[in-house]
Coordinates of C-alpha atoms in Angstrom, one line a residue:
M27 CA 0.3 0.3 -0.1
T28 CA 1.6 3.8 -1.0
S29 CA 1.5 6.5 1.2
N30 CA -0.9 8.2 -0.6
Q31 CA -3.7 4.8 -0.3
A32 CA -2.7 4.8 3.5
I33 CA -4.1 8.9 3.5
N34 CA -7.1 7.5 1.5
N35 CA -8.1 4.7 3.7
K36 CA -7.6 7.0 6.8
V37 CA -9.0 10.2 6.4
D38 CA -12.5 11.7 4.7
Q39 CA -11.6 12.6 1.2
S40 CA -14.7 15.0 1.0
P41 CA -14.1 18.9 2.3
A42 CA -16.7 18.9 4.5
A43 CA -15.6 20.3 7.6
T44 CA -15.1 18.1 10.9
A45 CA -15.3 19.7 14.1
L46 CA -11.8 20.0 15.7
V47 CA -13.3 20.1 19.3
P48 CA -16.5 19.2 20.1
D49 CA -19.0 21.6 20.8
G50 CA -19.6 22.5 24.9
Q51 CA -15.7 21.6 25.4
L52 CA -14.2 24.9 25.1
L53 CA -13.8 26.9 27.9
E54 CA -14.5 30.9 27.9
G55 CA -10.7 32.7 27.5
I56 CA -9.1 35.8 26.8
S57 CA -10.8 38.5 24.8
P58 CA -9.8 38.5 20.6
D59 CA -8.1 41.5 21.1
E60 CA -5.9 40.1 24.2
F61 CA -5.2 37.1 22.0
R62 CA -3.8 39.1 18.7
L63 CA -1.6 40.9 20.9
A64 CA -0.2 38.1 22.3
F65 CA 0.8 36.6 19.2
R66 CA 1.9 39.8 18.1
N67 CA 5.5 39.2 18.3
H68 CA 5.5 35.7 17.1
A69 CA 7.0 35.5 13.3
A70 CA 5.6 33.6 10.3
G71 CA 6.6 32.5 6.9
V72 CA 4.3 34.4 4.3
A73 CA 2.7 31.7 1.8
I74 CA 0.0 32.0 -1.0
I75 CA -2.9 29.7 -1.7
T76 CA -4.6 29.1 -4.8
A77 CA -7.2 27.1 -6.0
D78 CA -10.3 26.7 -8.8
A79 CA -13.4 24.5 -8.0
G80 CA -14.5 25.4 -11.1
D81 CA -15.9 28.9 -11.3
G82 CA -12.4 30.6 -11.7
P83 CA -9.3 31.4 -9.7
V84 CA -8.8 32.3 -5.9
A85 CA -5.5 33.1 -4.1
M86 CA -5.5 34.3 -0.6
T87 CA -2.4 35.2 1.6
A88 CA -1.6 32.9 4.7
T89 CA 0.9 33.1 7.4
S90 CA -0.6 29.6 8.8
V91 CA 1.1 27.2 6.4
F92 CA 3.3 24.6 8.0
S93 CA 4.3 21.2 7.5
V94 CA 3.4 18.5 10.0
S95 CA 4.9 15.3 8.2
A96 CA 7.3 14.1 5.8
T97 CA 6.1 10.5 5.3
P98 CA 3.4 11.0 3.8
P99 CA 4.1 14.8 3.3
L100 CA 1.5 16.8 4.8
L101 CA 0.8 20.5 5.3
V102 CA -2.2 22.0 6.9
F103 CA -3.1 25.8 6.9
S104 CA -6.0 27.7 8.0
V105 CA -8.4 30.0 6.5
S106 CA -10.8 32.8 7.4
S107 CA -14.7 32.4 7.3
L108 CA -14.5 36.3 6.5
S109 CA -12.2 35.6 3.4
S110 CA -13.6 35.6 -0.4
A111 CA -11.3 33.3 -1.1
T112 CA -12.5 30.4 1.5
P113 CA -15.3 29.1 -0.4
T114 CA -13.6 28.0 -3.6
I115 CA -10.6 26.5 -1.1
L116 CA -13.1 24.5 0.7
R117 CA -14.7 23.6 -2.3
S118 CA -11.4 22.7 -4.6
P119 CA -10.4 18.9 -4.5
S120 CA -6.6 20.4 -4.6
L121 CA -4.8 23.5 -4.3
V122 CA -1.1 25.2 -4.8
V123 CA 0.6 26.6 -1.6
H124 CA 3.5 29.3 -2.7
L125 CA 6.2 29.9 0.0
L126 CA 7.3 33.6 -0.2
D127 CA 10.6 34.9 -0.3
T128 CA 11.6 38.9 -0.6
T129 CA 11.2 39.4 -3.9
N130 CA 7.5 38.4 -3.8
I131 CA 6.5 41.0 -1.5
A132 CA 4.2 42.9 -4.2
L133 CA 2.6 39.4 -4.6
A134 CA 2.0 38.9 -1.2
R135 CA 0.3 42.0 -0.4
L136 CA -1.6 41.9 -4.2
C137 CA -3.2 38.9 -2.6
S138 CA -4.0 40.0 0.9
T139 CA -5.7 43.5 -0.4
S140 CA -9.8 42.2 -0.6
G141 CA -11.9 43.5 -3.2
V142 CA -9.1 43.3 -6.3
D143 CA -8.5 41.2 -9.3
R144 CA -5.6 38.8 -8.4
F145 CA -5.2 37.3 -11.3
A146 CA -5.7 40.3 -13.7
D147 CA -2.0 40.2 -14.9
Q148 CA -2.2 37.4 -17.6
D149 CA 1.2 36.9 -17.4
S150 CA 2.0 36.5 -13.8
W151 CA 0.0 33.0 -13.4
D152 CA -0.9 30.0 -15.1
V153 CA -2.6 26.4 -14.9
L154 CA -0.9 23.1 -14.0
P155 CA -1.7 20.3 -16.2
T156 CA -3.8 18.9 -13.3
G157 CA -6.1 22.0 -13.7
E158 CA -5.1 24.1 -10.6
P159 CA -3.7 27.8 -11.0
Y160 CA -0.3 28.8 -9.9
F161 CA 1.7 32.1 -9.5
V162 CA 4.9 31.9 -11.8
E163 CA 7.0 34.3 -9.5
P164 CA 7.7 32.5 -6.2
P165 CA 10.2 30.0 -6.4
V166 CA 8.8 27.1 -4.1
R167 CA 5.0 26.0 -5.3
I168 CA 3.8 22.5 -3.5
R169 CA 0.6 21.4 -5.7
G170 CA -1.2 18.9 -3.3
E171 CA -4.8 17.3 -2.5
V172 CA -7.5 18.3 0.1
V173 CA -7.7 15.3 2.4
N174 CA -9.8 17.0 5.4
T175 CA -10.9 19.9 6.8
Y176 CA -11.6 20.9 10.3
E177 CA -13.7 24.1 12.1
A178 CA -11.7 25.9 14.3
G179 CA -13.9 28.6 15.7
M180 CA -14.3 31.6 12.8
S181 CA -11.6 29.5 11.2
R182 CA -10.9 26.0 9.0
L183 CA -8.1 24.2 9.0
V184 CA -7.3 22.4 6.3
V185 CA -4.9 19.4 5.6
V186 CA -3.3 19.0 2.3
N187 CA -1.7 15.6 1.0
V188 CA 1.6 17.1 -0.7
T189 CA 1.9 15.4 -4.5
H190 CA 4.5 17.7 -6.1
A191 CA 6.6 20.4 -5.2
T192 CA 9.0 22.8 -6.9
S193 CA 12.4 23.9 -5.1
P194 CA 15.3 26.5 -5.7
G195 CA 17.7 24.0 -4.5
A196 CA 19.5 23.0 -1.3
D197 CA 22.4 25.8 -1.4
V198 CA 20.7 28.6 1.3
E199 CA 23.5 30.9 0.5
T200 CA 22.0 31.5 -2.6
L201 CA 18.4 31.6 -2.0
N202 CA 16.8 35.2 -1.7
A203 CA 15.8 35.8 2.6
P204 CA 12.3 34.6 3.3
L205 CA 9.5 37.0 3.8
V206 CA 8.0 36.9 7.1
Y207 CA 5.3 38.9 9.0
H208 CA 5.6 40.0 12.3
S209 CA 3.7 42.6 14.1
R210 CA 1.8 43.9 11.2
K211 CA 4.6 44.0 9.1
W212 CA 6.3 42.5 6.0
L213 CA 10.3 41.8 6.9
A214 CA 13.1 40.0 5.7
L215 CA 14.5 37.2 7.6
D216 CA 18.2 37.8 8.3
R217 CA 20.2 34.6 7.9
T218 CA 23.8 36.5 8.9
A219 CA 21.9 37.2 12.3
T220 CA 22.4 33.9 13.5
L221 CA 22.2 33.0 17.4
A222 CA 24.2 29.6 17.4

């Protein structure tokens, strides 16, 4: 049995949401503002998610992407119920995750701006043979299939089984600085400022 078959046997292939925490088991906690303030000093990498459920491509900027397993290759991200891209992403059986560096700042801003056509520049994007839209500029693009989603407050967690990826190579010294989001600002991660 392949890794993909094992995943298919363990998780629901439909994007229908499953509750992450059963109703009635969450306690009242701190206010939304206090929670945001607690995370304000926590830096996060920046990614773009693209998908098309059959009625046109959508894109959104995300700072919640993280890997959870290499065998099988799985990643997770969250989507807000307030995002216009969320319904399409949740209906899509597959999608593309772009991991951004500092040369992609304009694209990060574009995909985080409400009410704009993120695909107006026809030269900035293309479609994979498998049907998913993707932006050509980011050096790392990860194509995957949605294997499950979970309700989590006003958001959904999306679990993706990675099937293909592009990489700029293993030589870190030749790569552009990673783009990070910290304290409501876009920043470059300085690799020379190592602590160990």
